[in-house]
């Protein structure tokens, strides 16, 4: 991990008069996985929405590979490499796995959409089921397909909002191991919002803890876990 790949500086997002995100900053290097954690309502999903362009911030800067993307629309950011996984909502249940990944690549205007689709499916161990319609896949495979759709076009940052929700322990472990491999193999930065603390602390290189829209703590997992303020506000004594 070397230079900075992605950064958010002084992000503020308001819902009416309420600041849901209030001056949040962090950065990621290529291949870095950063866990974004905090109690319900802390502002995690709102940070992701502001990064992807779903919601415009009232202040702050979002920058990918040195280029500011703060005011761009969702699709413009996706083309530049800001990608989000939607759990299963982006999957077409009646369409073949390979066809939909190739379609996603073609929509981005990639020169060789078929090759990109094949590469992503191979990396996620989905080639054996590439000819099936997505509705026939198991739940864990559907999550990986959703990840495949987010990974076409080699994004610079991948935003994941609770990717483990609803998965069994073995399925979570499998997805976590894929995420680790993908981040380092593709040099993609990953911002991971996840309630499963074992997964977050197990695969993240760094962690940001939010509370009431502000950064409560930030740093390497062990240091964050040992931080008394974090334990008190969020993790509890069991962590
Ligand atoms: N569309 C909205 N309109 C008004 N307030 C909202 C809206 N969406 C979220 N909020 C408020 O903004 C704050 C941050 O919410 P957000 O969903 O980002 O938190 P979160 O950390 O992702 O929570 P959770 O872990 O429950 O998903 C909360 O106080 C929430 O009630």
PDB file of C-alpha atoms and ligand atoms in Angstrom:
ATOM      1  CA  UNK A   1       0.000   0.000   0.000  1.00  0.00           C
ATOM      2  CA  UNK A   2       1.519   3.275  -1.060  1.00  0.00           C
ATOM      3  CA  UNK A   3       0.045   6.580  -2.140  1.00  0.00           C
ATOM      4  CA  UNK A   4      -3.391   7.947  -1.366  1.00  0.00           C
ATOM      5  CA  UNK A   5      -6.164   6.603  -3.572  1.00  0.00           C
ATOM      6  CA  UNK A   6      -9.326   8.052  -2.136  1.00  0.00           C
ATOM      7  CA  UNK A   7     -10.149  10.787   0.333  1.00  0.00           C
ATOM      8  CA  UNK A   8     -13.065  12.465   2.005  1.00  0.00           C
ATOM      9  CA  UNK A   9     -12.416  15.811   3.697  1.00  0.00           C
ATOM     10  CA  UNK A  10     -14.736  17.682   6.033  1.00  0.00           C
ATOM     11  CA  UNK A  11     -17.885  16.001   4.742  1.00  0.00           C
ATOM     12  CA  UNK A  12     -21.141  17.501   5.990  1.00  0.00           C
ATOM     13  CA  UNK A  13     -24.553  16.107   4.993  1.00  0.00           C
ATOM     14  CA  UNK A  14     -27.796  17.581   6.240  1.00  0.00           C
ATOM     15  CA  UNK A  15     -31.350  16.312   6.277  1.00  0.00           C
ATOM     16  CA  UNK A  16     -33.250  19.564   6.617  1.00  0.00           C
ATOM     17  CA  UNK A  17     -31.666  21.333   9.570  1.00  0.00           C
ATOM     18  CA  UNK A  18     -30.127  18.157  11.032  1.00  0.00           C
ATOM     19  CA  UNK A  19     -26.479  17.344  10.371  1.00  0.00           C
ATOM     20  CA  UNK A  20     -26.431  13.561   9.848  1.00  0.00           C
ATOM     21  CA  UNK A  21     -22.720  13.751   8.918  1.00  0.00           C
ATOM     22  CA  UNK A  22     -20.748  16.528  10.525  1.00  0.00           C
ATOM     23  CA  UNK A  23     -17.187  17.096   9.335  1.00  0.00           C
ATOM     24  CA  UNK A  24     -16.059  13.548   8.526  1.00  0.00           C
ATOM     25  CA  UNK A  25     -12.597  12.981   6.992  1.00  0.00           C
ATOM     26  CA  UNK A  26     -10.670   9.826   6.106  1.00  0.00           C
ATOM     27  CA  UNK A  27      -8.521   8.472   3.327  1.00  0.00           C
ATOM     28  CA  UNK A  28      -7.687   5.119   1.770  1.00  0.00           C
ATOM     29  CA  UNK A  29      -4.650   3.767  -0.011  1.00  0.00           C
ATOM     30  CA  UNK A  30      -4.929   1.336  -2.942  1.00  0.00           C
ATOM     31  CA  UNK A  31      -5.761  -2.132  -1.599  1.00  0.00           C
ATOM     32  CA  UNK A  32      -6.770  -0.785   1.810  1.00  0.00           C
ATOM     33  CA  UNK A  33      -9.948  -1.980   3.509  1.00  0.00           C
ATOM     34  CA  UNK A  34     -11.359   0.583   5.938  1.00  0.00           C
ATOM     35  CA  UNK A  35     -14.196  -0.419   8.240  1.00  0.00           C
ATOM     36  CA  UNK A  36     -16.749   2.323   8.925  1.00  0.00           C
ATOM     37  CA  UNK A  37     -18.599   1.450  12.120  1.00  0.00           C
ATOM     38  CA  UNK A  38     -20.812   3.080  14.718  1.00  0.00           C
ATOM     39  CA  UNK A  39     -24.188   2.747  16.401  1.00  0.00           C
ATOM     40  CA  UNK A  40     -27.491   2.906  14.501  1.00  0.00           C
ATOM     41  CA  UNK A  41     -28.051   6.391  13.089  1.00  0.00           C
ATOM     42  CA  UNK A  42     -24.357   7.355  13.356  1.00  0.00           C
ATOM     43  CA  UNK A  43     -24.307   8.400   9.688  1.00  0.00           C
ATOM     44  CA  UNK A  44     -22.571   5.450   7.982  1.00  0.00           C
ATOM     45  CA  UNK A  45     -25.056   4.993   5.131  1.00  0.00           C
ATOM     46  CA  UNK A  46     -25.248   8.746   4.642  1.00  0.00           C
ATOM     47  CA  UNK A  47     -21.452   8.878   4.180  1.00  0.00           C
ATOM     48  CA  UNK A  48     -21.747   6.181   1.509  1.00  0.00           C
ATOM     49  CA  UNK A  49     -24.630   8.035  -0.173  1.00  0.00           C
ATOM     50  CA  UNK A  50     -22.565  11.233  -0.299  1.00  0.00           C
ATOM     51  CA  UNK A  51     -19.544   9.420  -1.728  1.00  0.00           C
ATOM     52  CA  UNK A  52     -21.559   7.706  -4.463  1.00  0.00           C
ATOM     53  CA  UNK A  53     -23.480  10.858  -5.405  1.00  0.00           C
ATOM     54  CA  UNK A  54     -26.879   9.707  -4.200  1.00  0.00           C
ATOM     55  CA  UNK A  55     -26.962  12.634  -1.797  1.00  0.00           C
ATOM     56  CA  UNK A  56     -25.070  15.905  -2.202  1.00  0.00           C
ATOM     57  CA  UNK A  57     -23.093  17.126   0.803  1.00  0.00           C
ATOM     58  CA  UNK A  58     -23.505  20.697   2.033  1.00  0.00           C
ATOM     59  CA  UNK A  59     -19.748  20.918   2.617  1.00  0.00           C
ATOM     60  CA  UNK A  60     -16.628  18.838   2.078  1.00  0.00           C
ATOM     61  CA  UNK A  61     -14.654  17.218  -0.683  1.00  0.00           C
ATOM     62  CA  UNK A  62     -14.646  13.700  -2.165  1.00  0.00           C
ATOM     63  CA  UNK A  63     -11.601  12.859  -4.232  1.00  0.00           C
ATOM     64  CA  UNK A  64     -10.616   9.727  -6.172  1.00  0.00           C
ATOM     65  CA  UNK A  65      -7.047   9.412  -7.489  1.00  0.00           C
ATOM     66  CA  UNK A  66      -6.577  13.149  -7.000  1.00  0.00           C
ATOM     67  CA  UNK A  67      -9.697  14.080  -8.993  1.00  0.00           C
ATOM     68  CA  UNK A  68     -12.527  15.804  -7.171  1.00  0.00           C
ATOM     69  CA  UNK A  69     -15.871  14.063  -7.764  1.00  0.00           C
ATOM     70  CA  UNK A  70     -17.925  15.784  -5.019  1.00  0.00           C
ATOM     71  CA  UNK A  71     -20.560  17.271  -7.329  1.00  0.00           C
ATOM     72  CA  UNK A  72     -20.746  14.619 -10.055  1.00  0.00           C
ATOM     73  CA  UNK A  73     -23.828  12.458 -10.624  1.00  0.00           C
ATOM     74  CA  UNK A  74     -23.985   8.770  -9.644  1.00  0.00           C
ATOM     75  CA  UNK A  75     -23.248   7.332 -13.105  1.00  0.00           C
ATOM     76  CA  UNK A  76     -20.432   9.805 -13.822  1.00  0.00           C
ATOM     77  CA  UNK A  77     -18.751   8.758 -10.556  1.00  0.00           C
ATOM     78  CA  UNK A  78     -19.286   5.080 -11.355  1.00  0.00           C
ATOM     79  CA  UNK A  79     -17.551   5.559 -14.713  1.00  0.00           C
ATOM     80  CA  UNK A  80     -14.640   7.255 -12.931  1.00  0.00           C
ATOM     81  CA  UNK A  81     -14.344   4.382 -10.455  1.00  0.00           C
ATOM     82  CA  UNK A  82     -16.635   5.047  -7.475  1.00  0.00           C
ATOM     83  CA  UNK A  83     -18.611   1.830  -7.144  1.00  0.00           C
ATOM     84  CA  UNK A  84     -21.144   0.535  -4.669  1.00  0.00           C
ATOM     85  CA  UNK A  85     -22.544  -2.865  -3.928  1.00  0.00           C
ATOM     86  CA  UNK A  86     -26.270  -2.946  -3.225  1.00  0.00           C
ATOM     87  CA  UNK A  87     -26.503  -6.355  -1.575  1.00  0.00           C
ATOM     88  CA  UNK A  88     -28.911  -8.163  -3.943  1.00  0.00           C
ATOM     89  CA  UNK A  89     -30.957  -5.284  -5.267  1.00  0.00           C
ATOM     90  CA  UNK A  90     -28.931  -4.791  -8.440  1.00  0.00           C
ATOM     91  CA  UNK A  91     -29.319  -8.401  -9.587  1.00  0.00           C
ATOM     92  CA  UNK A  92     -31.750  -9.405 -12.359  1.00  0.00           C
ATOM     93  CA  UNK A  93     -33.130 -12.729 -11.123  1.00  0.00           C
ATOM     94  CA  UNK A  94     -34.305 -13.867 -14.584  1.00  0.00           C
ATOM     95  CA  UNK A  95     -31.074 -13.111 -16.474  1.00  0.00           C
ATOM     96  CA  UNK A  96     -28.066 -15.366 -16.895  1.00  0.00           C
ATOM     97  CA  UNK A  97     -25.147 -14.547 -14.619  1.00  0.00           C
ATOM     98  CA  UNK A  98     -22.631 -14.003 -17.404  1.00  0.00           C
ATOM     99  CA  UNK A  99     -25.042 -11.871 -19.472  1.00  0.00           C
ATOM    100  CA  UNK A 100     -25.732  -9.446 -16.660  1.00  0.00           C
ATOM    101  CA  UNK A 101     -22.105  -8.980 -15.708  1.00  0.00           C
ATOM    102  CA  UNK A 102     -21.215  -8.355 -19.361  1.00  0.00           C
ATOM    103  CA  UNK A 103     -24.139  -5.922 -19.661  1.00  0.00           C
ATOM    104  CA  UNK A 104     -22.899  -3.997 -16.610  1.00  0.00           C
ATOM    105  CA  UNK A 105     -19.436  -3.789 -18.183  1.00  0.00           C
ATOM    106  CA  UNK A 106     -20.875  -2.709 -21.548  1.00  0.00           C
ATOM    107  CA  UNK A 107     -22.953   0.027 -19.881  1.00  0.00           C
ATOM    108  CA  UNK A 108     -19.721   1.547 -18.597  1.00  0.00           C
ATOM    109  CA  UNK A 109     -18.488   1.720 -22.189  1.00  0.00           C
ATOM    110  CA  UNK A 110     -15.580  -0.684 -21.667  1.00  0.00           C
ATOM    111  CA  UNK A 111     -13.692  -1.601 -24.814  1.00  0.00           C
ATOM    112  CA  UNK A 112     -13.752  -5.311 -24.010  1.00  0.00           C
ATOM    113  CA  UNK A 113     -16.788  -5.895 -21.802  1.00  0.00           C
ATOM    114  CA  UNK A 114     -16.711  -9.669 -22.336  1.00  0.00           C
ATOM    115  CA  UNK A 115     -13.136  -9.992 -21.105  1.00  0.00           C
ATOM    116  CA  UNK A 116     -13.810  -7.814 -18.073  1.00  0.00           C
ATOM    117  CA  UNK A 117     -16.899  -9.873 -17.212  1.00  0.00           C
ATOM    118  CA  UNK A 118     -14.976 -13.137 -17.499  1.00  0.00           C
ATOM    119  CA  UNK A 119     -12.118 -11.859 -15.321  1.00  0.00           C
ATOM    120  CA  UNK A 120     -14.431 -10.675 -12.560  1.00  0.00           C
ATOM    121  CA  UNK A 121     -16.455 -13.897 -12.583  1.00  0.00           C
ATOM    122  CA  UNK A 122     -13.279 -15.963 -12.415  1.00  0.00           C
ATOM    123  CA  UNK A 123     -11.962 -13.958  -9.465  1.00  0.00           C
ATOM    124  CA  UNK A 124     -15.202 -14.482  -7.571  1.00  0.00           C
ATOM    125  CA  UNK A 125     -15.376 -18.215  -8.387  1.00  0.00           C
ATOM    126  CA  UNK A 126     -18.613 -17.687 -10.299  1.00  0.00           C
ATOM    127  CA  UNK A 127     -17.588 -19.153 -13.673  1.00  0.00           C
ATOM    128  CA  UNK A 128     -19.111 -22.579 -12.832  1.00  0.00           C
ATOM    129  CA  UNK A 129     -22.523 -20.898 -12.497  1.00  0.00           C
ATOM    130  CA  UNK A 130     -22.083 -18.272 -15.234  1.00  0.00           C
ATOM    131  CA  UNK A 131     -24.653 -19.959 -17.480  1.00  0.00           C
ATOM    132  CA  UNK A 132     -27.395 -20.108 -14.836  1.00  0.00           C
ATOM    133  CA  UNK A 133     -30.047 -17.465 -14.337  1.00  0.00           C
ATOM    134  CA  UNK A 134     -29.318 -15.507 -11.172  1.00  0.00           C
ATOM    135  CA  UNK A 135     -32.526 -16.605  -9.437  1.00  0.00           C
ATOM    136  CA  UNK A 136     -31.192 -20.178  -9.390  1.00  0.00           C
ATOM    137  CA  UNK A 137     -28.112 -19.224  -7.369  1.00  0.00           C
ATOM    138  CA  UNK A 138     -27.716 -19.724  -3.632  1.00  0.00           C
ATOM    139  CA  UNK A 139     -27.838 -16.676  -1.390  1.00  0.00           C
ATOM    140  CA  UNK A 140     -24.071 -16.475  -0.931  1.00  0.00           C
ATOM    141  CA  UNK A 141     -23.538 -16.761  -4.698  1.00  0.00           C
ATOM    142  CA  UNK A 142     -26.052 -13.986  -5.312  1.00  0.00           C
ATOM    143  CA  UNK A 143     -24.052 -11.734  -2.972  1.00  0.00           C
ATOM    144  CA  UNK A 144     -20.910 -12.546  -4.917  1.00  0.00           C
ATOM    145  CA  UNK A 145     -22.740 -11.771  -8.179  1.00  0.00           C
ATOM    146  CA  UNK A 146     -23.701  -8.394  -6.771  1.00  0.00           C
ATOM    147  CA  UNK A 147     -20.045  -7.834  -5.927  1.00  0.00           C
ATOM    148  CA  UNK A 148     -19.089  -8.869  -9.470  1.00  0.00           C
ATOM    149  CA  UNK A 149     -21.449  -6.232 -10.889  1.00  0.00           C
ATOM    150  CA  UNK A 150     -19.790  -3.624  -8.682  1.00  0.00           C
ATOM    151  CA  UNK A 151     -16.291  -4.680  -9.729  1.00  0.00           C
ATOM    152  CA  UNK A 152     -16.585  -4.426 -13.520  1.00  0.00           C
ATOM    153  CA  UNK A 153     -14.593  -1.557 -14.935  1.00  0.00           C
ATOM    154  CA  UNK A 154     -11.925  -1.919 -12.223  1.00  0.00           C
ATOM    155  CA  UNK A 155     -13.247   0.729  -9.794  1.00  0.00           C
ATOM    156  CA  UNK A 156     -10.813   2.623  -7.561  1.00  0.00           C
ATOM    157  CA  UNK A 157     -13.112   2.521  -4.552  1.00  0.00           C
ATOM    158  CA  UNK A 158     -15.734  -0.022  -3.613  1.00  0.00           C
ATOM    159  CA  UNK A 159     -18.375   0.923  -1.041  1.00  0.00           C
ATOM    160  CA  UNK A 160     -20.063  -1.924   0.751  1.00  0.00           C
ATOM    161  CA  UNK A 161     -23.112  -1.377   2.968  1.00  0.00           C
ATOM    162  CA  UNK A 162     -23.640  -4.441   5.169  1.00  0.00           C
ATOM    163  CA  UNK A 163     -22.538  -7.075   2.661  1.00  0.00           C
ATOM    164  CA  UNK A 164     -22.740  -9.854   5.258  1.00  0.00           C
ATOM    165  CA  UNK A 165     -26.372  -9.223   6.267  1.00  0.00           C
ATOM    166  CA  UNK A 166     -28.398 -12.435   6.079  1.00  0.00           C
ATOM    167  CA  UNK A 167     -25.428 -14.691   5.297  1.00  0.00           C
ATOM    168  CA  UNK A 168     -24.605 -17.810   7.311  1.00  0.00           C
ATOM    169  CA  UNK A 169     -21.250 -17.852   9.142  1.00  0.00           C
ATOM    170  CA  UNK A 170     -19.525 -19.972   6.432  1.00  0.00           C
ATOM    171  CA  UNK A 171     -20.968 -17.730   3.678  1.00  0.00           C
ATOM    172  CA  UNK A 172     -19.720 -14.620   5.526  1.00  0.00           C
ATOM    173  CA  UNK A 173     -16.282 -16.127   5.926  1.00  0.00           C
ATOM    174  CA  UNK A 174     -16.162 -16.977   2.240  1.00  0.00           C
ATOM    175  CA  UNK A 175     -17.231 -13.466   1.223  1.00  0.00           C
ATOM    176  CA  UNK A 176     -14.735 -11.909   3.643  1.00  0.00           C
ATOM    177  CA  UNK A 177     -11.905 -13.958   2.171  1.00  0.00           C
ATOM    178  CA  UNK A 178     -12.951 -12.905  -1.362  1.00  0.00           C
ATOM    179  CA  UNK A 179     -12.971  -9.258  -0.271  1.00  0.00           C
ATOM    180  CA  UNK A 180      -9.475  -9.493   1.147  1.00  0.00           C
ATOM    181  CA  UNK A 181      -8.152 -11.117  -2.019  1.00  0.00           C
ATOM    182  CA  UNK A 182      -9.927  -8.655  -4.302  1.00  0.00           C
ATOM    183  CA  UNK A 183      -8.730  -5.568  -2.440  1.00  0.00           C
ATOM    184  CA  UNK A 184      -5.080  -6.535  -2.604  1.00  0.00           C
ATOM    185  CA  UNK A 185      -5.219  -8.255  -6.028  1.00  0.00           C
ATOM    186  CA  UNK A 186      -7.025  -5.395  -7.757  1.00  0.00           C
ATOM    187  CA  UNK A 187      -5.588  -2.555  -5.680  1.00  0.00           C
ATOM    188  CA  UNK A 188      -9.137  -1.395  -5.044  1.00  0.00           C
ATOM    189  CA  UNK A 189      -9.831   0.548  -1.838  1.00  0.00           C
ATOM    190  CA  UNK A 190     -12.804  -0.796   0.102  1.00  0.00           C
ATOM    191  CA  UNK A 191     -15.006   1.120   2.542  1.00  0.00           C
ATOM    192  CA  UNK A 192     -16.861  -1.488   4.558  1.00  0.00           C
ATOM    193  CA  UNK A 193     -19.979  -0.709   6.600  1.00  0.00           C
ATOM    194  CA  UNK A 194     -20.838  -3.882   8.467  1.00  0.00           C
ATOM    195  CA  UNK A 195     -22.461  -4.795  11.764  1.00  0.00           C
ATOM    196  CA  UNK A 196     -20.562  -8.092  12.072  1.00  0.00           C
ATOM    197  CA  UNK A 197     -17.629  -6.870  14.188  1.00  0.00           C
ATOM    198  CA  UNK A 198     -15.724 -10.129  13.783  1.00  0.00           C
ATOM    199  CA  UNK A 199     -15.646  -9.580  10.016  1.00  0.00           C
ATOM    200  CA  UNK A 200     -14.839  -5.859  10.267  1.00  0.00           C
ATOM    201  CA  UNK A 201     -11.990  -6.287  12.736  1.00  0.00           C
ATOM    202  CA  UNK A 202     -10.829  -9.430  10.939  1.00  0.00           C
ATOM    203  CA  UNK A 203     -10.332  -7.979   7.451  1.00  0.00           C
ATOM    204  CA  UNK A 204      -9.953  -4.192   7.839  1.00  0.00           C
ATOM    205  CA  UNK A 205      -6.554  -2.494   7.743  1.00  0.00           C
ATOM    206  CA  UNK A 206      -8.042   0.605   9.344  1.00  0.00           C
ATOM    207  CA  UNK A 207     -11.258   1.571  11.087  1.00  0.00           C
ATOM    208  CA  UNK A 208     -13.230   4.784  11.444  1.00  0.00           C
ATOM    209  CA  UNK A 209     -15.793   4.935  14.241  1.00  0.00           C
ATOM    210  CA  UNK A 210     -18.687   7.372  13.822  1.00  0.00           C
ATOM    211  CA  UNK A 211     -20.952   8.646  16.544  1.00  0.00           C
ATOM    212  CA  UNK A 212     -23.736  11.154  15.881  1.00  0.00           C
ATOM    213  CA  UNK A 213     -22.204  12.045  12.517  1.00  0.00           C
ATOM    214  CA  UNK A 214     -18.697  12.690  13.852  1.00  0.00           C
ATOM    215  CA  UNK A 215     -15.495  10.675  13.922  1.00  0.00           C
ATOM    216  CA  UNK A 216     -15.120   9.267  17.426  1.00  0.00           C
ATOM    217  CA  UNK A 217     -11.948   7.291  16.719  1.00  0.00           C
ATOM    218  CA  UNK A 218      -9.778   6.247  13.806  1.00  0.00           C
ATOM    219  CA  UNK A 219      -6.797   3.968  13.269  1.00  0.00           C
ATOM    220  CA  UNK A 220      -5.601   0.381  13.166  1.00  0.00           C
ATOM    221  CA  UNK A 221      -8.143  -2.206  14.363  1.00  0.00           C
ATOM    222  CA  UNK A 222      -6.302  -3.155  17.560  1.00  0.00           C
ATOM    223  CA  UNK A 223      -5.937   0.436  18.665  1.00  0.00           C
ATOM    224  CA  UNK A 224      -9.570   1.240  17.884  1.00  0.00           C
ATOM    225  CA  UNK A 225     -10.744  -1.863  19.748  1.00  0.00           C
ATOM    226  CA  UNK A 226      -8.726  -0.833  22.808  1.00  0.00           C
ATOM    227  CA  UNK A 227      -9.956   2.779  22.772  1.00  0.00           C
ATOM    228  CA  UNK A 228     -12.007   3.313  25.972  1.00  0.00           C
ATOM    229  CA  UNK A 229     -14.321   5.833  24.304  1.00  0.00           C
ATOM    230  CA  UNK A 230     -15.147   3.365  21.540  1.00  0.00           C
ATOM    231  CA  UNK A 231     -15.785   0.566  24.010  1.00  0.00           C
ATOM    232  CA  UNK A 232     -18.047   2.780  26.046  1.00  0.00           C
ATOM    233  CA  UNK A 233     -19.980   4.274  23.139  1.00  0.00           C
ATOM    234  CA  UNK A 234     -20.265   1.286  20.890  1.00  0.00           C
ATOM    235  CA  UNK A 235     -18.411  -1.964  21.291  1.00  0.00           C
ATOM    236  CA  UNK A 236     -19.225  -2.658  24.933  1.00  0.00           C
ATOM    237  CA  UNK A 237     -16.992  -4.688  27.200  1.00  0.00           C
ATOM    238  CA  UNK A 238     -17.426  -7.895  25.159  1.00  0.00           C
ATOM    239  CA  UNK A 239     -15.387  -6.611  22.189  1.00  0.00           C
TER     240      UNK A 239
HETATM  241  N1  LIG B   1     -33.878  10.440   4.418  1.00  0.00           N
HETATM  242  C1  LIG B   1     -33.659  10.914   5.651  1.00  0.00           C
HETATM  243  N2  LIG B   1     -34.330  11.989   6.122  1.00  0.00           N
HETATM  244  C2  LIG B   1     -34.096  12.482   7.359  1.00  0.00           C
HETATM  245  N3  LIG B   1     -33.189  11.966   8.214  1.00  0.00           N
HETATM  246  C3  LIG B   1     -32.503  10.882   7.812  1.00  0.00           C
HETATM  247  C4  LIG B   1     -32.690  10.302   6.512  1.00  0.00           C
HETATM  248  N4  LIG B   1     -31.841   9.240   6.389  1.00  0.00           N
HETATM  249  C5  LIG B   1     -31.174   9.162   7.556  1.00  0.00           C
HETATM  250  N5  LIG B   1     -31.565  10.144   8.397  1.00  0.00           N
HETATM  251  C6  LIG B   1     -31.025  10.401   9.736  1.00  0.00           C
HETATM  252  O1  LIG B   1     -29.631  10.659   9.603  1.00  0.00           O
HETATM  253  C7  LIG B   1     -28.907  10.045  10.658  1.00  0.00           C
HETATM  254  C8  LIG B   1     -27.863   9.091  10.068  1.00  0.00           C
HETATM  255  O2  LIG B   1     -28.528   7.997   9.440  1.00  0.00           O
HETATM  256  P1  LIG B   1     -27.766   6.839   8.659  1.00  0.00           P
HETATM  257  O3  LIG B   1     -28.802   5.931   8.070  1.00  0.00           O
HETATM  258  O4  LIG B   1     -26.762   7.426   7.766  1.00  0.00           O
HETATM  259  O5  LIG B   1     -27.024   6.101   9.875  1.00  0.00           O
HETATM  260  P2  LIG B   1     -26.343   4.670   9.886  1.00  0.00           P
HETATM  261  O6  LIG B   1     -25.123   4.824  10.730  1.00  0.00           O
HETATM  262  O7  LIG B   1     -26.168   4.147   8.511  1.00  0.00           O
HETATM  263  O8  LIG B   1     -27.418   3.807  10.676  1.00  0.00           O
HETATM  264  P3  LIG B   1     -27.773   2.224  10.596  1.00  0.00           P
HETATM  265  O9  LIG B   1     -26.621   1.503  11.219  1.00  0.00           O
HETATM  266  O10 LIG B   1     -29.024   2.125  11.418  1.00  0.00           O
HETATM  267  O11 LIG B   1     -27.985   1.891   9.134  1.00  0.00           O
HETATM  268  C9  LIG B   1     -29.923   9.388  11.555  1.00  0.00           C
HETATM  269  O12 LIG B   1     -30.241  10.279  12.603  1.00  0.00           O
HETATM  270  C10 LIG B   1     -31.120   9.187  10.650  1.00  0.00           C
HETATM  271  O13 LIG B   1     -32.324   9.200  11.388  1.00  0.00           O
END
